[in-house]
XYZ file of C-alpha atoms in Angstrom:
576
model
C -6.676 -27.849 -30.643
C -8.930 -25.347 -28.891
C -8.770 -27.544 -25.824
C -4.996 -27.970 -25.676
C -3.265 -31.114 -24.440
C -3.339 -32.515 -20.941
C -0.168 -32.639 -18.884
C 0.263 -35.676 -16.644
C 2.723 -35.444 -13.756
C 3.713 -38.681 -12.022
C 4.242 -38.185 -8.295
C 7.080 -39.974 -6.442
C 6.025 -43.302 -4.998
C 7.524 -42.316 -1.645
C 5.152 -39.330 -1.303
C 3.037 -39.723 1.813
C -0.738 -38.985 1.837
C -1.443 -35.294 2.501
C 2.273 -34.513 2.314
C 2.785 -31.042 0.762
C 4.732 -30.960 -2.476
C 5.618 -28.427 -5.155
C 5.538 -28.812 -8.922
C 7.273 -26.338 -11.218
C 6.223 -26.250 -14.875
C 8.421 -24.198 -17.202
C 6.474 -23.178 -20.293
C 6.199 -20.606 -23.059
C 3.017 -19.265 -24.588
C 2.681 -16.734 -27.377
C -0.677 -16.962 -29.059
C -3.863 -18.669 -27.968
C -7.577 -18.102 -27.473
C -7.072 -16.467 -24.063
C -4.512 -13.843 -25.108
C -5.465 -10.889 -27.301
C -2.559 -8.784 -28.627
C -3.488 -5.404 -30.129
C -1.357 -3.112 -32.245
C -1.648 0.582 -31.294
C -4.009 1.164 -34.247
C -6.620 -1.061 -32.569
C -6.756 1.113 -29.443
C -8.558 4.400 -28.986
C -5.385 6.381 -28.386
C -3.408 4.791 -31.239
C -0.306 5.322 -29.099
C 0.825 2.067 -27.504
C 0.265 -1.664 -27.931
C -2.308 -3.366 -25.722
C -2.888 -6.895 -24.453
C -5.694 -8.465 -22.465
C -6.774 -11.985 -21.572
C -10.240 -13.528 -21.630
C -10.315 -16.863 -19.828
C -14.024 -17.701 -19.786
C -14.765 -20.465 -20.099
C -11.917 -22.812 -21.056
C -9.389 -20.461 -22.651
C -6.957 -19.838 -19.798
C -5.274 -23.188 -20.440
C -3.606 -21.323 -23.338
C -2.409 -18.662 -20.861
C -0.865 -20.853 -18.150
C -0.934 -24.525 -17.061
C -3.989 -25.004 -14.850
C -6.870 -27.175 -13.777
C -9.190 -25.454 -16.250
C -12.477 -26.336 -14.603
C -14.736 -24.232 -12.351
C -14.760 -27.131 -9.870
C -11.165 -26.367 -8.822
C -10.266 -23.136 -7.008
C -6.936 -21.830 -5.797
C -5.069 -18.679 -4.849
C -2.452 -17.382 -7.268
C 0.501 -15.046 -7.528
C 2.115 -13.587 -10.646
C 5.185 -11.613 -11.631
C 4.858 -9.504 -14.783
C 7.629 -7.534 -16.463
C 6.516 -4.760 -18.832
C 8.142 -1.912 -20.802
C 8.154 1.564 -19.293
C 4.892 3.397 -19.867
C 2.794 0.222 -19.946
C 0.423 -0.205 -16.993
C -0.262 -3.809 -15.984
C -3.347 -4.908 -14.019
C -4.570 -8.306 -12.857
C -7.621 -9.724 -11.082
C -5.817 -9.785 -7.749
C -6.337 -8.449 -4.234
C -2.752 -7.206 -3.820
C -0.226 -5.619 -6.194
C 3.134 -3.867 -6.064
C 5.338 -2.230 -8.695
C 9.127 -2.064 -8.745
C 9.682 0.868 -11.110
C 13.437 0.502 -11.507
C 12.963 -3.116 -12.676
C 9.672 -2.605 -14.509
C 8.211 -5.525 -12.565
C 4.687 -5.919 -11.199
C 3.824 -8.406 -8.454
C 0.256 -9.641 -7.986
C -1.381 -11.877 -5.417
C -4.962 -13.160 -5.180
C -5.460 -14.193 -1.579
C -8.831 -15.913 -2.081
C -9.343 -19.136 -4.047
C -10.749 -18.579 -7.550
C -11.336 -20.869 -10.546
C -8.818 -20.633 -13.382
C -11.150 -18.711 -15.711
C -11.155 -15.714 -13.340
C -7.392 -15.126 -13.607
C -7.112 -12.097 -15.892
C -4.446 -9.678 -17.106
C -4.544 -6.416 -19.029
C -1.673 -4.125 -20.034
C -1.545 -0.938 -22.054
C -1.754 2.831 -21.989
C -4.042 2.972 -18.944
C -4.533 5.661 -16.309
C -6.952 5.712 -13.401
C -9.185 7.866 -11.257
C -10.918 7.058 -7.982
C -14.721 6.985 -8.320
C -15.544 5.835 -4.792
C -13.984 4.780 -1.477
C -13.135 1.298 -2.800
C -13.405 1.731 -6.548
C -11.396 3.267 -9.338
C -11.801 3.276 -13.067
C -8.983 2.531 -15.520
C -9.079 3.588 -19.173
C -7.005 5.000 -21.996
C -6.367 8.712 -21.349
C -8.823 9.868 -24.039
C -11.645 7.810 -22.475
C -11.050 8.433 -18.784
C -13.086 11.683 -18.452
C -16.143 9.976 -19.967
C -15.766 6.948 -17.713
C -15.496 9.182 -14.635
C -18.562 11.207 -15.582
C -20.641 8.066 -16.092
C -19.605 6.137 -12.991
C -18.399 8.543 -10.291
C -20.217 7.689 -7.061
C -22.402 5.098 -8.777
C -20.405 1.927 -8.116
C -20.382 2.539 -4.360
C -24.153 3.017 -4.475
C -24.571 -0.341 -6.229
C -22.110 -2.152 -3.933
C -23.888 -0.811 -0.860
C -27.257 -1.953 -2.207
C -25.838 -5.407 -2.966
C -24.329 -5.689 0.514
C -27.670 -4.817 2.101
C -29.194 -7.746 0.207
C -26.493 -10.432 0.190
C -23.922 -9.604 2.847
C -20.429 -8.081 2.842
C -18.466 -7.567 -0.366
C -15.525 -9.901 0.263
C -13.048 -8.938 -2.468
C -11.750 -5.646 -1.065
C -11.641 -3.359 -4.100
C -14.069 -3.170 -7.005
C -12.190 -1.586 -9.898
C -13.241 -1.359 -13.535
C -11.048 -1.287 -16.626
C -12.445 -0.204 -19.993
C -10.995 -2.203 -22.868
C -10.688 -1.389 -26.585
C -13.557 -2.425 -28.863
C -11.770 -5.683 -29.747
C -12.860 -7.113 -26.388
C -14.981 -10.065 -27.559
C -17.882 -9.720 -25.103
C -19.502 -6.829 -23.247
C -18.179 -7.409 -19.744
C -16.370 -9.980 -17.600
C -16.608 -10.271 -13.827
C -12.917 -10.814 -13.031
C -12.679 -10.419 -9.237
C -11.432 -7.013 -8.047
C -11.161 -5.850 -11.674
C -14.219 -5.977 -13.936
C -13.396 -5.841 -17.660
C -15.871 -3.819 -19.783
C -15.835 -2.949 -23.469
C -15.423 0.807 -23.983
C -18.113 0.856 -26.690
C -20.832 0.554 -24.035
C -19.912 3.921 -22.493
C -22.257 5.795 -24.815
C -25.303 3.715 -23.809
C -26.005 4.815 -20.229
C -28.740 2.336 -19.332
C -26.860 -0.624 -20.802
C -23.744 0.498 -18.909
C -25.713 0.592 -15.652
C -27.159 -2.886 -16.180
C -23.860 -4.393 -17.314
C -21.866 -3.065 -14.366
C -24.553 -4.062 -11.840
C -24.618 -7.544 -13.377
C -20.859 -7.845 -12.836
C -21.237 -6.492 -9.291
C -23.774 -9.262 -8.643
C -21.249 -11.839 -9.845
C -19.038 -10.888 -6.886
C -21.455 -13.013 -4.860
C -22.910 -15.359 -7.493
C -20.229 -16.816 -9.742
C -17.058 -15.555 -8.070
C -17.665 -16.340 -4.379
C -19.905 -19.335 -5.125
C -19.248 -20.915 -8.520
C -20.980 -23.521 -10.658
C -18.867 -26.683 -10.384
C -19.586 -27.668 -13.985
C -20.190 -25.686 -17.170
C -23.306 -27.820 -17.681
C -24.928 -25.726 -14.936
C -23.776 -22.258 -15.923
C -27.204 -20.923 -14.891
C -26.095 -21.257 -11.244
C -23.865 -18.254 -11.873
C -25.758 -16.414 -14.605
C -29.336 -17.018 -13.464
C -28.561 -16.066 -9.865
C -26.460 -13.062 -10.930
C -29.293 -11.853 -13.178
C -31.771 -12.231 -10.317
C -29.433 -10.355 -7.939
C -28.814 -7.670 -10.588
C -32.570 -7.039 -10.790
C -32.955 -6.930 -7.033
C -30.187 -4.302 -6.951
C -31.753 -2.242 -9.757
C -35.143 -2.429 -8.004
C -33.544 -1.048 -4.839
C -31.684 1.733 -6.664
C -33.881 2.610 -9.669
C -37.331 1.246 -8.811
C -39.473 -1.674 -9.915
C -40.721 -0.039 -13.141
C -37.217 0.273 -14.623
C -36.367 -3.299 -13.602
C -39.565 -4.638 -15.198
C -38.812 -2.726 -18.418
C -35.316 -4.197 -18.683
C -36.698 -7.666 -17.878
C -39.400 -7.346 -20.556
C -36.712 -6.400 -23.085
C -34.611 -9.463 -22.190
C -37.556 -11.889 -22.112
C -38.623 -10.631 -25.544
C -35.128 -11.529 -26.725
C -35.391 -14.967 -25.062
C -38.560 -15.800 -27.000
C -36.961 -14.483 -30.183
C -34.005 -16.791 -29.690
C -36.354 -19.692 -28.982
C -38.102 -19.166 -32.327
C -34.730 -19.214 -34.071
C -33.394 -22.315 -32.303
C -36.626 -24.283 -31.760
C -38.336 -25.176 -28.480
C -36.891 -28.689 -28.441
C -33.285 -27.535 -28.831
C -31.185 -29.127 -26.047
C -29.326 -25.844 -25.387
C -32.603 -24.507 -23.934
C -32.187 -26.811 -20.931
C -30.742 -25.388 -17.728
C -28.755 -28.593 -17.271
C -27.068 -29.092 -20.626
C -25.271 -32.377 -21.099
C -21.791 -31.922 -22.562
C -19.822 -34.763 -24.072
C -16.233 -34.303 -22.860
C -14.205 -32.468 -25.478
C -17.071 -32.166 -27.949
C -18.420 -28.707 -27.158
C -16.724 -25.515 -26.080
C -18.783 -24.407 -23.048
C -18.570 -20.790 -24.258
C -21.003 -21.769 -27.022
C -23.621 -22.256 -24.293
C -23.563 -18.562 -23.398
C -27.125 -17.976 -24.537
C -30.264 -16.353 -23.193
C -31.524 -19.578 -21.635
C -28.530 -19.548 -19.290
C -29.420 -16.016 -18.201
C -33.172 -15.582 -18.561
C -34.549 -19.094 -18.099
C -32.161 -19.386 -15.147
C -33.456 -16.055 -13.842
C -37.075 -17.197 -14.201
C -36.361 -20.331 -12.140
C -34.662 -18.302 -9.404
C -37.541 -15.794 -9.484
C -39.993 -18.700 -9.136
C -38.104 -19.922 -6.050
C -38.299 -16.403 -4.584
C -42.056 -16.328 -5.162
C -42.487 -19.578 -3.256
C -41.176 -17.703 -0.203
C -43.949 -15.096 -0.438
C -41.680 -12.125 0.259
C -38.490 -11.511 -1.781
C -36.775 -10.315 1.400
C -37.119 -13.833 2.822
C -35.401 -15.145 -0.282
C -32.678 -12.500 0.124
C -32.042 -13.892 3.607
C -31.746 -17.393 2.201
C -29.253 -16.238 -0.447
C -27.137 -14.546 2.257
C -27.016 -17.866 4.138
C -26.255 -19.727 0.888
C -23.300 -17.415 0.147
C -21.985 -17.730 3.688
C -22.174 -21.533 3.553
C -20.580 -22.043 0.135
C -18.289 -19.037 -0.429
C -14.962 -19.876 -2.070
C -16.326 -23.258 -3.164
C -18.054 -24.654 -6.240
C -21.544 -26.144 -6.172
C -24.045 -28.095 -8.255
C -27.743 -27.347 -8.613
C -28.688 -29.894 -5.979
C -26.631 -27.983 -3.385
C -28.681 -24.849 -4.051
C -32.034 -26.636 -4.061
C -31.305 -28.742 -0.974
C -30.191 -25.615 0.878
C -33.365 -23.840 -0.223
C -35.668 -26.595 1.057
C -33.724 -26.945 4.312
C -33.899 -23.176 4.880
C -37.665 -23.190 4.316
C -38.862 -26.450 5.971
C -42.493 -25.423 5.519
C -41.967 -25.423 1.750
C -40.277 -28.800 1.983
C -43.316 -30.141 3.854
C -45.531 -28.829 1.040
C -43.390 -30.751 -1.497
C -42.984 -27.638 -3.654
C -40.191 -29.396 -5.538
C -42.805 -31.788 -6.962
C -45.623 -29.352 -7.754
C -47.336 -30.575 -10.920
C -46.012 -28.808 -14.003
C -43.435 -26.853 -11.996
C -41.251 -29.671 -10.699
C -37.672 -28.613 -9.959
C -36.471 -31.492 -12.141
C -38.584 -30.228 -15.037
C -37.212 -26.694 -14.620
C -33.712 -28.122 -14.947
C -34.122 -30.676 -17.716
C -37.051 -29.689 -19.912
C -36.374 -27.941 -23.199
C -38.353 -24.893 -24.251
C -39.436 -21.684 -22.524
C -39.450 -21.049 -18.763
C -42.217 -22.911 -16.932
C -43.295 -19.601 -15.368
C -42.390 -15.972 -15.986
C -42.405 -12.989 -13.600
C -45.270 -10.553 -13.242
C -44.012 -7.375 -14.932
C -47.114 -5.245 -14.358
C -45.130 -2.807 -12.201
C -43.376 -1.748 -15.385
C -46.571 -1.003 -17.319
C -46.039 2.767 -17.130
C -42.926 2.227 -19.279
C -43.930 -0.779 -21.403
C -47.483 0.294 -22.288
C -46.353 3.272 -24.444
C -44.102 0.871 -26.375
C -46.950 -1.560 -26.999
C -49.282 1.272 -28.050
C -46.797 2.744 -30.522
C -45.974 -0.662 -31.968
C -49.672 -1.341 -32.598
C -50.101 2.036 -34.299
C -47.395 1.100 -36.795
C -48.422 -2.520 -37.396
C -52.228 -2.352 -37.514
C -53.708 -2.111 -41.002
C -54.792 0.142 -42.522
C -52.008 2.538 -41.601
C -54.197 5.492 -40.727
C -52.625 6.432 -37.392
C -49.369 7.912 -38.675
C -50.203 11.328 -37.257
C -50.623 9.887 -33.757
C -47.509 7.732 -34.116
C -45.362 10.547 -35.476
C -46.240 12.734 -32.518
C -44.313 10.405 -30.185
C -40.922 11.894 -29.330
C -38.522 8.969 -28.900
C -35.859 11.289 -27.479
C -37.996 11.489 -24.324
C -38.060 7.712 -23.931
C -35.671 5.536 -21.937
C -33.167 3.564 -23.993
C -34.798 0.261 -23.040
C -38.172 1.532 -24.256
C -36.731 2.479 -27.633
C -34.804 -0.762 -28.141
C -37.876 -2.780 -27.112
C -39.929 -0.925 -29.744
C -37.272 -1.348 -32.435
C -36.742 -5.031 -31.608
C -40.436 -5.666 -32.139
C -40.322 -3.872 -35.477
C -37.269 -5.960 -36.303
C -39.202 -9.140 -35.501
C -41.927 -8.046 -37.922
C -39.560 -7.209 -40.770
C -39.825 -7.036 -43.705
C -42.510 -4.425 -43.143
C -44.878 -2.999 -45.774
C -43.073 -0.463 -47.958
C -45.323 2.373 -46.822
C -44.590 1.582 -43.167
C -40.795 1.593 -43.463
C -40.920 4.814 -45.485
C -43.082 6.555 -42.873
C -40.963 5.168 -40.012
C -37.879 6.684 -41.587
C -39.602 10.026 -42.095
C -40.780 10.108 -38.463
C -37.813 8.724 -36.552
C -34.631 8.377 -38.612
C -33.287 11.835 -37.737
C -34.177 11.355 -34.045
C -32.401 7.995 -33.939
C -29.253 9.413 -35.574
C -28.386 11.262 -32.376
C -28.973 8.301 -30.055
C -26.573 5.674 -28.697
C -25.222 2.693 -30.630
C -27.583 0.188 -29.000
C -30.484 2.103 -30.539
C -28.834 2.962 -33.846
C -27.805 -0.599 -34.665
C -31.398 -1.779 -34.282
C -32.741 0.891 -36.612
C -30.022 0.049 -39.136
C -30.929 -3.638 -38.948
C -34.505 -2.637 -39.772
C -33.168 -0.605 -42.726
C -31.199 -3.618 -43.991
C -33.912 -6.218 -43.486
C -36.337 -4.004 -45.379
C -33.887 -3.126 -48.198
C -34.603 0.537 -47.509
C -31.991 2.101 -49.782
C -32.485 5.788 -48.810
C -30.958 5.074 -45.370
C -28.234 2.635 -46.480
C -25.596 5.343 -46.317
C -26.150 5.381 -42.541
C -25.300 1.670 -42.397
C -22.027 2.387 -44.176
C -21.238 5.315 -41.867
C -21.982 3.200 -38.783
C -19.756 0.297 -39.864
C -16.953 2.660 -40.863
C -16.818 3.858 -37.253
C -17.306 0.585 -35.386
C -14.585 -1.878 -34.386
C -16.659 -3.859 -31.885
C -17.960 -7.362 -32.504
C -21.353 -6.583 -30.971
C -21.955 -3.648 -33.329
C -20.610 -5.207 -36.533
C -21.519 -8.900 -36.662
C -25.336 -8.435 -36.526
C -25.275 -5.948 -39.407
C -22.980 -8.073 -41.560
C -25.216 -11.083 -40.845
C -28.293 -9.193 -42.010
C -26.533 -7.694 -45.033
C -25.398 -11.129 -46.189
C -28.730 -12.813 -45.550
C -30.515 -10.453 -47.927
C -29.630 -8.869 -51.237
C -26.892 -6.540 -49.984
C -23.854 -8.829 -49.825
C -21.932 -6.798 -52.424
C -22.565 -3.686 -50.314
C -21.224 -5.560 -47.269
C -18.126 -6.660 -49.194
C -17.428 -3.103 -50.247
C -17.623 -1.805 -46.665
C -15.458 -4.656 -45.394
C -12.763 -3.960 -48.002
C -12.588 -0.381 -46.737
C -12.647 -1.074 -43.001
C -10.923 -4.423 -42.437
C -7.610 -2.896 -41.380
C -9.243 -1.274 -38.359
C -10.669 -4.619 -37.148
C -8.990 -7.116 -34.841
C -7.826 -10.218 -36.782
C -10.294 -12.438 -34.876
C -13.228 -10.200 -35.807
C -11.942 -9.868 -39.353
C -11.890 -13.651 -39.661
C -15.459 -13.971 -38.364
C -16.745 -11.405 -40.858
C -14.847 -13.153 -43.661
C -16.642 -16.364 -42.732
C -20.006 -14.595 -42.850
C -19.191 -13.043 -46.221
C -18.000 -16.378 -47.631
C -21.338 -18.124 -47.152
C -22.704 -19.027 -50.574
C -19.524 -17.933 -52.355
C -16.769 -20.004 -53.898
C -13.554 -19.653 -51.894
C -11.333 -16.929 -53.293
C -7.562 -17.353 -53.516
C -5.625 -15.959 -50.591
C -4.065 -12.548 -51.125
C -0.620 -11.784 -49.754
C -1.548 -8.927 -47.448
C 2.059 -8.204 -46.522
C 2.554 -6.447 -49.881
C -0.765 -4.636 -50.005
C -1.205 -0.942 -49.374
C -4.101 0.356 -47.317
C -5.776 1.485 -50.546
C -5.960 -2.068 -51.916
C -8.695 -4.497 -50.879
C -7.111 -7.450 -49.126
C -9.222 -10.374 -48.047
C -9.071 -14.105 -47.572
C -12.445 -15.830 -47.902
C -12.436 -19.226 -46.255
C -14.489 -22.219 -47.326
C -14.918 -23.575 -43.825
C -17.662 -21.552 -42.212
C -17.896 -21.572 -38.438
C -21.046 -21.101 -36.439
C -21.240 -17.461 -37.481
C -25.028 -17.406 -37.515
C -25.373 -18.685 -33.976
C -22.694 -16.254 -32.857
C -24.581 -13.350 -34.344
C -27.818 -14.435 -32.719
C -26.197 -14.609 -29.312
C -24.492 -11.232 -29.733
C -27.600 -9.465 -30.969
C -30.011 -11.013 -28.495
C -27.883 -11.590 -25.417
C -25.531 -8.620 -25.344
C -23.384 -10.989 -23.384
C -22.009 -10.047 -20.008
C -20.261 -13.173 -18.859
């Protein structure tokens, strides 16, 4: 099963309490949810095979025997043998390489939960981008990665240290993975994993890396003891990320990015319903019934962030809250905590707030924050971002207020001068309002389609979703062109979802027939499940005897939670 089988080891009766002992488990693993094997064709260089692991949240049990819970932390060491020409990396503080034997040795000297043990191997080279950071990538991607990140990571680490204390992991390296990587980024200690597809979207790259930097304190050093309280990592990391961006890029940019994410939170709430239990910060999991990874939604990030922001506002000055978080990290580093640990520490650090019984303030009770379904009980004041959000709101109103007599004013807006987050906020709101009147979508295309063609994938996918949801056939060829050049889950699933929801399923099938061989088998399977909705199962085709010119597809009759997956990918842009 997805959860594996437990291994019970009976200890000798003669073993004394606290007496050290060693257990050796000999095992073999080949395929499992943690281990992603890629043929050379699924890499950018098309030269060598590639493998990476993704342990979050309960997948690493398919990688090695472990206590697969965030409540248990330990150090680890590993020996990895690899063919010549294959570079191996792990989330470890120390590594050595014996070239004549082709053997790598790794050691993580600090205790970490099992899900943070990570390995990647492939055609990777590196370049230093700071005094304690280097970037790893396939040779064809390395120059781009250097140009985007040189000097930046040290700037972000220094800002984080000024807020939350010393960076305790030694190095902060980044490895860019092929587009098959199933999420955007993963905060493996010492070695952040990031999907290469995000390199073209500068502002998203900045936010994603800073979010993973923040996890070095919140999530890696201090970890949620149970997956039911994932917000303790994600909500705090999101808060810390926004404190870092405020320090390095200003409050206006931070408020813009926050407005974009909170818009997405409310969108997800409309889709799921305000009484959906997954909107709680403390989600109750029946053992074995739910994969915790399915709880990676915007409530974990943004509702968690809003609660942490509310706590910071109770202090009056965010710098006072920064001081508390430094003390919290120092007290609990290398351990796992529950929400009550955080809240008790908060009230003990600020005795005046404890005397005021802020935890019981009517309508904003801490218990209600944790266990009520629905939207956040309070949201941050984003007025400092009005210089960036007001133009978005104005343009949106010009396009959605009837009668449509402001096209001249709207068409004069040059989106190429906007920040990425402004453009995606505008497009997301148009997406929410789709289908739009025919005249509106036609004029939108005339005004902006050529501008958007030259922009990054985060922007283009949103415009193409608008095209699909409005059945705007003149721009459909751009949807085909986009999907023919995308191998990433985050840039394919949302479009296939929209194509199959409307009248364009045959168009989606045609594109999939042509592109399936360039997709990772896991992604291919997900798209097959999306395409199979509403269709009778087709007989399996023996793909071993099929040429690349022949459509080969297996449509399955058991459909997974493809819709929910697409929602989370489109609206969360998940960085674990």
